[in-house]
PDB file of C-alpha atoms in Angstrom:
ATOM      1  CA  UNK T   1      49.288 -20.131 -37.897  1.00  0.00           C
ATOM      2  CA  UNK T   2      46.562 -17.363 -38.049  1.00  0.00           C
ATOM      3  CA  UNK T   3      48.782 -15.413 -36.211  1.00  0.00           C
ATOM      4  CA  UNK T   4      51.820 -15.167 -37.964  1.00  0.00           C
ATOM      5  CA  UNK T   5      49.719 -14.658 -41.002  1.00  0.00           C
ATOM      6  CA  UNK T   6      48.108 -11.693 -39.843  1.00  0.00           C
ATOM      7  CA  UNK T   7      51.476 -10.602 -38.048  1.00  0.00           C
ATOM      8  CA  UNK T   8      52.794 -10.762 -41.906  1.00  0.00           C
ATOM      9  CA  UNK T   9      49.501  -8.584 -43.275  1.00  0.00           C
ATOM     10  CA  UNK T  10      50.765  -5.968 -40.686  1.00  0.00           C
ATOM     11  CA  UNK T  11      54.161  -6.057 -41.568  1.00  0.00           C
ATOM     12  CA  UNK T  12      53.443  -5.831 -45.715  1.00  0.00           C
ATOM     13  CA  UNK T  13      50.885  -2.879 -44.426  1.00  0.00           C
ATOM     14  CA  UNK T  14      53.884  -0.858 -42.246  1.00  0.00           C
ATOM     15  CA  UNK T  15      56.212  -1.354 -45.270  1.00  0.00           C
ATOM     16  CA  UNK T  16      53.526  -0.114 -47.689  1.00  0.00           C
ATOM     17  CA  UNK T  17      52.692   3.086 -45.997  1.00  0.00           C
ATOM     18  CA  UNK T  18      56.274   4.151 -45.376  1.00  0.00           C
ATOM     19  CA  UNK T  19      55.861   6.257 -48.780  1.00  0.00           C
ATOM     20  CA  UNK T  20      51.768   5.971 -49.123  1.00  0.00           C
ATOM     21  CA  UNK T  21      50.747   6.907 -51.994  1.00  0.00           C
ATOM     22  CA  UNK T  22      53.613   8.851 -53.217  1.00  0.00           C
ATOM     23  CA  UNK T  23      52.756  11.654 -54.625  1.00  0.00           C
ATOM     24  CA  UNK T  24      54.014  15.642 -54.200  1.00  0.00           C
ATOM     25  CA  UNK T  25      52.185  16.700 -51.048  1.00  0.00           C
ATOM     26  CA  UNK T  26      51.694  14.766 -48.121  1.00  0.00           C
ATOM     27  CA  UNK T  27      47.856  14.794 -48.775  1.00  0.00           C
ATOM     28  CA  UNK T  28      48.337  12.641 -51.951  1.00  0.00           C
ATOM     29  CA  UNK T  29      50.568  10.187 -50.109  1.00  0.00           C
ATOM     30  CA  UNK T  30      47.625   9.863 -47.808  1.00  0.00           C
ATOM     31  CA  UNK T  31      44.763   9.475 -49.742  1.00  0.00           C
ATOM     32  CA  UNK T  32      46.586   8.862 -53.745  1.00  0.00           C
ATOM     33  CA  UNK T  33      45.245  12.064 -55.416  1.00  0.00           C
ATOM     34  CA  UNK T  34      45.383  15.740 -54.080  1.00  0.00           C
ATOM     35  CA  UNK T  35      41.998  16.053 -53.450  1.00  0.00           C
ATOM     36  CA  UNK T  36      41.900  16.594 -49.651  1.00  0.00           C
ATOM     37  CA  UNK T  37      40.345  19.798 -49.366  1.00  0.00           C
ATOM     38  CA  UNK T  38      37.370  18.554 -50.759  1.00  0.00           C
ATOM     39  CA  UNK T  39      37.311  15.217 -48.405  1.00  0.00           C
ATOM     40  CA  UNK T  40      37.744  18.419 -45.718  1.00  0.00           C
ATOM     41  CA  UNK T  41      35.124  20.235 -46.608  1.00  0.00           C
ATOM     42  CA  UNK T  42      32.522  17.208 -46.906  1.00  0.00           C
ATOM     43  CA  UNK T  43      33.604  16.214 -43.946  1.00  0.00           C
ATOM     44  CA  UNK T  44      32.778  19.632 -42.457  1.00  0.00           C
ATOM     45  CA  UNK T  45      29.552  19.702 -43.268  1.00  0.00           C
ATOM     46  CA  UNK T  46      28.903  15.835 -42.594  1.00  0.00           C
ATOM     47  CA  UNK T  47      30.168  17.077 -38.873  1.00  0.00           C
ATOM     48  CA  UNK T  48      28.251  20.045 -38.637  1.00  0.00           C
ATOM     49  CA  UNK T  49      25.374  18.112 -39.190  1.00  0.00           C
ATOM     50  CA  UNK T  50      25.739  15.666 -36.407  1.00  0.00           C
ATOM     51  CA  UNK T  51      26.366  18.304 -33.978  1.00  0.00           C
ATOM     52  CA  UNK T  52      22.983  20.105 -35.502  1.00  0.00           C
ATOM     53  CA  UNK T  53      21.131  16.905 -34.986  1.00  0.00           C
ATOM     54  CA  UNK T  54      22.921  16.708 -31.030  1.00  0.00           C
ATOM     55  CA  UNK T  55      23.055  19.515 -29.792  1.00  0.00           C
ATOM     56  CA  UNK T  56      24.008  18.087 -26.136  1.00  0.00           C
ATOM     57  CA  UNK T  57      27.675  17.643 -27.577  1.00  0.00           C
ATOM     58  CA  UNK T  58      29.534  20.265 -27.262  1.00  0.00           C
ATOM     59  CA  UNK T  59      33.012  18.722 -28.939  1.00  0.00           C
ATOM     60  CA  UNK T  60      36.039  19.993 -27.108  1.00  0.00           C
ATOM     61  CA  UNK T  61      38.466  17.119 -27.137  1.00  0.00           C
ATOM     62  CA  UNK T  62      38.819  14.947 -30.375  1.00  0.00           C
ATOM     63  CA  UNK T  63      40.620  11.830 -31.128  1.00  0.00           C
ATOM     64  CA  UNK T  64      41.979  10.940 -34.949  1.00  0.00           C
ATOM     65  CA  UNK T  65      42.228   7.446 -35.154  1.00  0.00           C
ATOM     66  CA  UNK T  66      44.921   6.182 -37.805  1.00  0.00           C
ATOM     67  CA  UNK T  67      45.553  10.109 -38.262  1.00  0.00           C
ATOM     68  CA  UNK T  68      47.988   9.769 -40.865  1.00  0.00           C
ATOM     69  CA  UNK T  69      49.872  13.262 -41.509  1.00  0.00           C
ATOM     70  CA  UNK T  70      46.974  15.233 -39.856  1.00  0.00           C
ATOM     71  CA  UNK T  71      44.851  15.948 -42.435  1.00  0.00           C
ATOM     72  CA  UNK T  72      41.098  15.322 -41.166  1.00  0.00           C
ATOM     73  CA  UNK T  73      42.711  16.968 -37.664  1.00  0.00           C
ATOM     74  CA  UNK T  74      43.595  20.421 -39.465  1.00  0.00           C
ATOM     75  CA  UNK T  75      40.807  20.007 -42.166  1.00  0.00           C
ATOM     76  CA  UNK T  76      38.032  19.324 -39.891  1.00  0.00           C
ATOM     77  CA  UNK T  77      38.403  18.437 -35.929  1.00  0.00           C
ATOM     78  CA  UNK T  78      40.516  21.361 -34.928  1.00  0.00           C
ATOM     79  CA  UNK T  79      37.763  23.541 -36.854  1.00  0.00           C
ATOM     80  CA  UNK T  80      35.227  22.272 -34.126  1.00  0.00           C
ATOM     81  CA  UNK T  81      37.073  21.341 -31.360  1.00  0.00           C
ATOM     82  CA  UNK T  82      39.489  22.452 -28.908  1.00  0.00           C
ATOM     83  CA  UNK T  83      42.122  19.950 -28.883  1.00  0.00           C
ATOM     84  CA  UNK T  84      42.826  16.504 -30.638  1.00  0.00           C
ATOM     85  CA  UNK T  85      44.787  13.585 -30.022  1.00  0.00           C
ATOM     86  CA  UNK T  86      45.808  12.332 -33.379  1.00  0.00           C
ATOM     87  CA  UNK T  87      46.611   8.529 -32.965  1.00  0.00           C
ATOM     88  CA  UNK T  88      49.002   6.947 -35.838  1.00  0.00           C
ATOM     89  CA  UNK T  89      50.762   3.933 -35.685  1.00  0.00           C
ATOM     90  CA  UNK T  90      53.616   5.166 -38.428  1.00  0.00           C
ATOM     91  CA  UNK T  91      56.448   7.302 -36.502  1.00  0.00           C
ATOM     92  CA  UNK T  92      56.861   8.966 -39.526  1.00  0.00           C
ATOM     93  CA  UNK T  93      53.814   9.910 -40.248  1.00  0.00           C
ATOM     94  CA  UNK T  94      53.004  11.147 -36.386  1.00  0.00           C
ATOM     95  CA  UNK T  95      56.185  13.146 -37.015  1.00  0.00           C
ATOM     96  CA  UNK T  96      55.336  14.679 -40.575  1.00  0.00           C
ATOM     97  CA  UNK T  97      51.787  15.909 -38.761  1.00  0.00           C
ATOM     98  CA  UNK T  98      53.747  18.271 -36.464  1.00  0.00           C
ATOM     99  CA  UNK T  99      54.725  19.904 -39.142  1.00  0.00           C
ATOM    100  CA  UNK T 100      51.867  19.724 -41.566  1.00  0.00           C
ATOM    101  CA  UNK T 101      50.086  21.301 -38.938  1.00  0.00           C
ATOM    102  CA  UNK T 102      51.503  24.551 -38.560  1.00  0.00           C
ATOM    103  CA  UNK T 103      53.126  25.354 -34.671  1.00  0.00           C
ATOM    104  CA  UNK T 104      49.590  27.054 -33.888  1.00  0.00           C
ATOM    105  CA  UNK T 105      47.422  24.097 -34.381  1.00  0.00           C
ATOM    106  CA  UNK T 106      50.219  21.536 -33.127  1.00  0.00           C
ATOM    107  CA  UNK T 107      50.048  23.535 -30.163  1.00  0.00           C
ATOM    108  CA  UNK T 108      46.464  21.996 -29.471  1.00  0.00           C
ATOM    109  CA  UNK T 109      47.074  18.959 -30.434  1.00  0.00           C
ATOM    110  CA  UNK T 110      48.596  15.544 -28.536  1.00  0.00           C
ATOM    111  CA  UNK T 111      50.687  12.825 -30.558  1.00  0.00           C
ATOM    112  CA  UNK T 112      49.886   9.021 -29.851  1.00  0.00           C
ATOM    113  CA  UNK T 113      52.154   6.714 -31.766  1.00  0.00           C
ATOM    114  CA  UNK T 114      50.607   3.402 -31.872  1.00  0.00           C
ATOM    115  CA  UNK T 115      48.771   0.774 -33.730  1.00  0.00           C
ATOM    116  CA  UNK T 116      45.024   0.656 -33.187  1.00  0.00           C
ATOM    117  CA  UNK T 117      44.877  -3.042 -32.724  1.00  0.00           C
ATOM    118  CA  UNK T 118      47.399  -2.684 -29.924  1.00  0.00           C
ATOM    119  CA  UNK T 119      46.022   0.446 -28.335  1.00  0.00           C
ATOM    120  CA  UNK T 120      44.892   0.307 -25.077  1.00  0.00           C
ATOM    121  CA  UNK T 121      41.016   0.840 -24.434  1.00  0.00           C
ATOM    122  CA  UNK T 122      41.057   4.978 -23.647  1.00  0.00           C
ATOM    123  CA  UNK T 123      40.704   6.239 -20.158  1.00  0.00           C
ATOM    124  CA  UNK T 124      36.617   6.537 -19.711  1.00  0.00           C
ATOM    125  CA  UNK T 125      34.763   9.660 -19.840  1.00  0.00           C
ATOM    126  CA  UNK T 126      37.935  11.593 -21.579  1.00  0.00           C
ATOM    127  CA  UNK T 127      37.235  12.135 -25.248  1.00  0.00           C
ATOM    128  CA  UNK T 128      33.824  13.752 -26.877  1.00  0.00           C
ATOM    129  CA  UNK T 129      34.536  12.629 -30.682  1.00  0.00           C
ATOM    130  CA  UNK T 130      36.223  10.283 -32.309  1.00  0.00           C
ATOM    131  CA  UNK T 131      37.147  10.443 -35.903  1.00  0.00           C
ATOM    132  CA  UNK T 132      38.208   7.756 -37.644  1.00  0.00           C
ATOM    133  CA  UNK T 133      38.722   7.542 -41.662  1.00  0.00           C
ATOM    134  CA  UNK T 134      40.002   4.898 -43.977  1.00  0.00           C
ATOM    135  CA  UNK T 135      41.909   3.133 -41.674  1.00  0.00           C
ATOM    136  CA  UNK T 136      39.827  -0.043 -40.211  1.00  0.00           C
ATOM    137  CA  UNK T 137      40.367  -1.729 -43.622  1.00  0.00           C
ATOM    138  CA  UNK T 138      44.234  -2.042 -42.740  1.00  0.00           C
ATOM    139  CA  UNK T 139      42.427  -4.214 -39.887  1.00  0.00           C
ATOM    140  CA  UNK T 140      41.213  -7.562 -39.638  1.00  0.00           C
ATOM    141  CA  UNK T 141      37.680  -8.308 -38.388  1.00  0.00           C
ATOM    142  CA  UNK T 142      38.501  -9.045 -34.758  1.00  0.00           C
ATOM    143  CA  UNK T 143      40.918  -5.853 -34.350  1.00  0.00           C
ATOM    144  CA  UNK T 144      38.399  -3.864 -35.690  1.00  0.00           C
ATOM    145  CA  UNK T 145      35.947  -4.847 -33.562  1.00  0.00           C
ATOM    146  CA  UNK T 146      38.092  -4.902 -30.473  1.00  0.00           C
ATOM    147  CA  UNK T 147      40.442  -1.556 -32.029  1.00  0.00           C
ATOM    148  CA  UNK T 148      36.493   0.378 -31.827  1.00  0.00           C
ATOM    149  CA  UNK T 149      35.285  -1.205 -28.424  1.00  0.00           C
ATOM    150  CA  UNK T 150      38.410   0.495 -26.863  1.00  0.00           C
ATOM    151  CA  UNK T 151      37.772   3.488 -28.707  1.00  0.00           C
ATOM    152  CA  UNK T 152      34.628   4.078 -27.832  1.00  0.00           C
ATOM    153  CA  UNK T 153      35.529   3.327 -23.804  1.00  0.00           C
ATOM    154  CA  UNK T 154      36.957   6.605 -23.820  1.00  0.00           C
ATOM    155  CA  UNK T 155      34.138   8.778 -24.859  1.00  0.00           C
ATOM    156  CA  UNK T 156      31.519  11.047 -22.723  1.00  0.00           C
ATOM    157  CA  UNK T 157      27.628  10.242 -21.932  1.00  0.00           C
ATOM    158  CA  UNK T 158      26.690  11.576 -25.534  1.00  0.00           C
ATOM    159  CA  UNK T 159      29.796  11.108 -27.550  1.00  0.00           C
ATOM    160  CA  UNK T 160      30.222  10.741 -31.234  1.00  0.00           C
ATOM    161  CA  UNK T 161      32.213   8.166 -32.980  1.00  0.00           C
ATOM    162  CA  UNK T 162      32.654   8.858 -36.901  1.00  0.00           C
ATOM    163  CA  UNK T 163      33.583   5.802 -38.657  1.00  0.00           C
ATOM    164  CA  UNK T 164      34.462   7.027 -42.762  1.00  0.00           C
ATOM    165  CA  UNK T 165      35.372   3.673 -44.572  1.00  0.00           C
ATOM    166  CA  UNK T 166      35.374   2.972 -48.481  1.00  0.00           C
ATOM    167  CA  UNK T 167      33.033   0.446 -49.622  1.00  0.00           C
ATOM    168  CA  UNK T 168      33.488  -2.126 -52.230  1.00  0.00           C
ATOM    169  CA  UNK T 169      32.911  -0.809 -56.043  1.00  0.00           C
ATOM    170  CA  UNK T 170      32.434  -2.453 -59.584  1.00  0.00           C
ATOM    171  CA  UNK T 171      31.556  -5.977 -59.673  1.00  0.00           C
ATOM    172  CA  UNK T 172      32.532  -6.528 -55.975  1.00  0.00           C
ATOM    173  CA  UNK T 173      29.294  -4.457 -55.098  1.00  0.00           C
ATOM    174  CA  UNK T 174      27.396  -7.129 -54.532  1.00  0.00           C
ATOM    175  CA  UNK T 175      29.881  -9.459 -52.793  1.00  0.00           C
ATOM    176  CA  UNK T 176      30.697  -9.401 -49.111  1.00  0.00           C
ATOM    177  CA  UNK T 177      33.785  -7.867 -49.644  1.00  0.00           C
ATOM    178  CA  UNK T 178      36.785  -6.748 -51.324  1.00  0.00           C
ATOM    179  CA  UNK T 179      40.421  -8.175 -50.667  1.00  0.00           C
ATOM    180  CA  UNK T 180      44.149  -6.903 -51.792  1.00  0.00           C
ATOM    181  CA  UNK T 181      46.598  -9.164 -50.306  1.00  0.00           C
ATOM    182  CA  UNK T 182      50.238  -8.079 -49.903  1.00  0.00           C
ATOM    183  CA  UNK T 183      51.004 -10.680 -53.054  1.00  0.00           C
ATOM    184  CA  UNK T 184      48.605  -7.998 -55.006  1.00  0.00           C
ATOM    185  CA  UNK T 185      48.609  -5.054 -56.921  1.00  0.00           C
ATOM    186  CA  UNK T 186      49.011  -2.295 -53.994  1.00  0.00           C
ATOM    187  CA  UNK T 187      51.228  -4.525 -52.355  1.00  0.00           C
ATOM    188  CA  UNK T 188      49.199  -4.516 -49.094  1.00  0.00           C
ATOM    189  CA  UNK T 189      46.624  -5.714 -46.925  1.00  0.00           C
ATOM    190  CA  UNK T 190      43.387  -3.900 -47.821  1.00  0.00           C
ATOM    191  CA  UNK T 191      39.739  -5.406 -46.844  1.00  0.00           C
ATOM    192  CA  UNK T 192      36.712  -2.941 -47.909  1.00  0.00           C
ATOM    193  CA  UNK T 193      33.153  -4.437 -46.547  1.00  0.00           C
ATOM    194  CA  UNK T 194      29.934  -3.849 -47.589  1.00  0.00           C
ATOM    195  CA  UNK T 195      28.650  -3.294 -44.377  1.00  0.00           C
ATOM    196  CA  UNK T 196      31.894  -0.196 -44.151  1.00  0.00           C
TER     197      UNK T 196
END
């Protein structure tokens, strides 16, 4: 059944990220190289220029949305906001980001372990940006659709959500998308649209 199939996509995708990557730090286990201070930076200035462009949001409460170990919440939402619920459906992981962070910025932070395609639509009027970054293509089509519907319940009158996905490359460019499969080379489930 459709279910079971995508319950076993899930499963080959919590086994996967149990390591990541590998790597030495625990930004190359996120994102396979250790190039996360650049990501940060870009991501910076990609933020600064959507609060240039809105100046009616004034971002004090964040959300990180498949936050991983933290690093998009220390490398770019706690540089702009006050606090930030990073959301992570590894226990691990959540854990890890305590200390990644440092006490001082854990301090501002909130912990939410859970998958987005079981999270529960966020209490209205409570969150003023939402971040999320490579992680809807762990998703299928419906739980991404429903995973950013409940997202987005949660944020204020002008509220950002910031949706950073990879898009297909080579000679999948010009098809709809690109699929890994558990039974693949990454061992996972992995779907990268064109329309990301």
């Amino acid at each position: 059944s459709k279910r079971s199939q995508q319950s076993g996509l899930y499963a080959a995708n919590e086994e996967w990220w149990i390591g990541g990557y590998g790597g030495s730090t625990d930004s190359a286990a996120m994102i396979g190289d250790d190039e996360g201070g650049q990501d940060g930076e870009e991501g910076l200035r990609f933020l600064d220029a959507v609060l240039a462009a809105r100046p009616q949001l004034k971002p004090r409460r964040a959300v990180d949305a498949g936050a991983g170990v933290g690093r998009v919440t220390r490398d770019v939402l706690l540089r702009r906001c006050e606090t930030v619920n990073l959301i992570e459906a590894d226990s691990g992981w959540s854990k890890r980001s305590k200390v990644y962070l440092g006490k001082k910025r854990a301090a501002r932070c909130t912990f939410t372990c859970a998958r987005l395609d079981c999270l529960a639509a966020l209490e209205p009027d409570t969150v003023d940006l939402i971040w999320i970054q490579w992680t809807l293509q762990y998703l299928t089509d419906r739980d991404v659709v429903r995973s950013l519907q409940h997202l987005a319940h949660g944020l204020v009158k002008h509220g950002v959500m910031i949706v950073k996905e990879n898009r297909p490359y080579g000679a999948a460019r010009g098809d709809r998308f690109q699929l890994e499969t558990p039974s693949g080379e990454e061992g996972r489930y992995d779907i990268t649209r064109t329309d990301a």
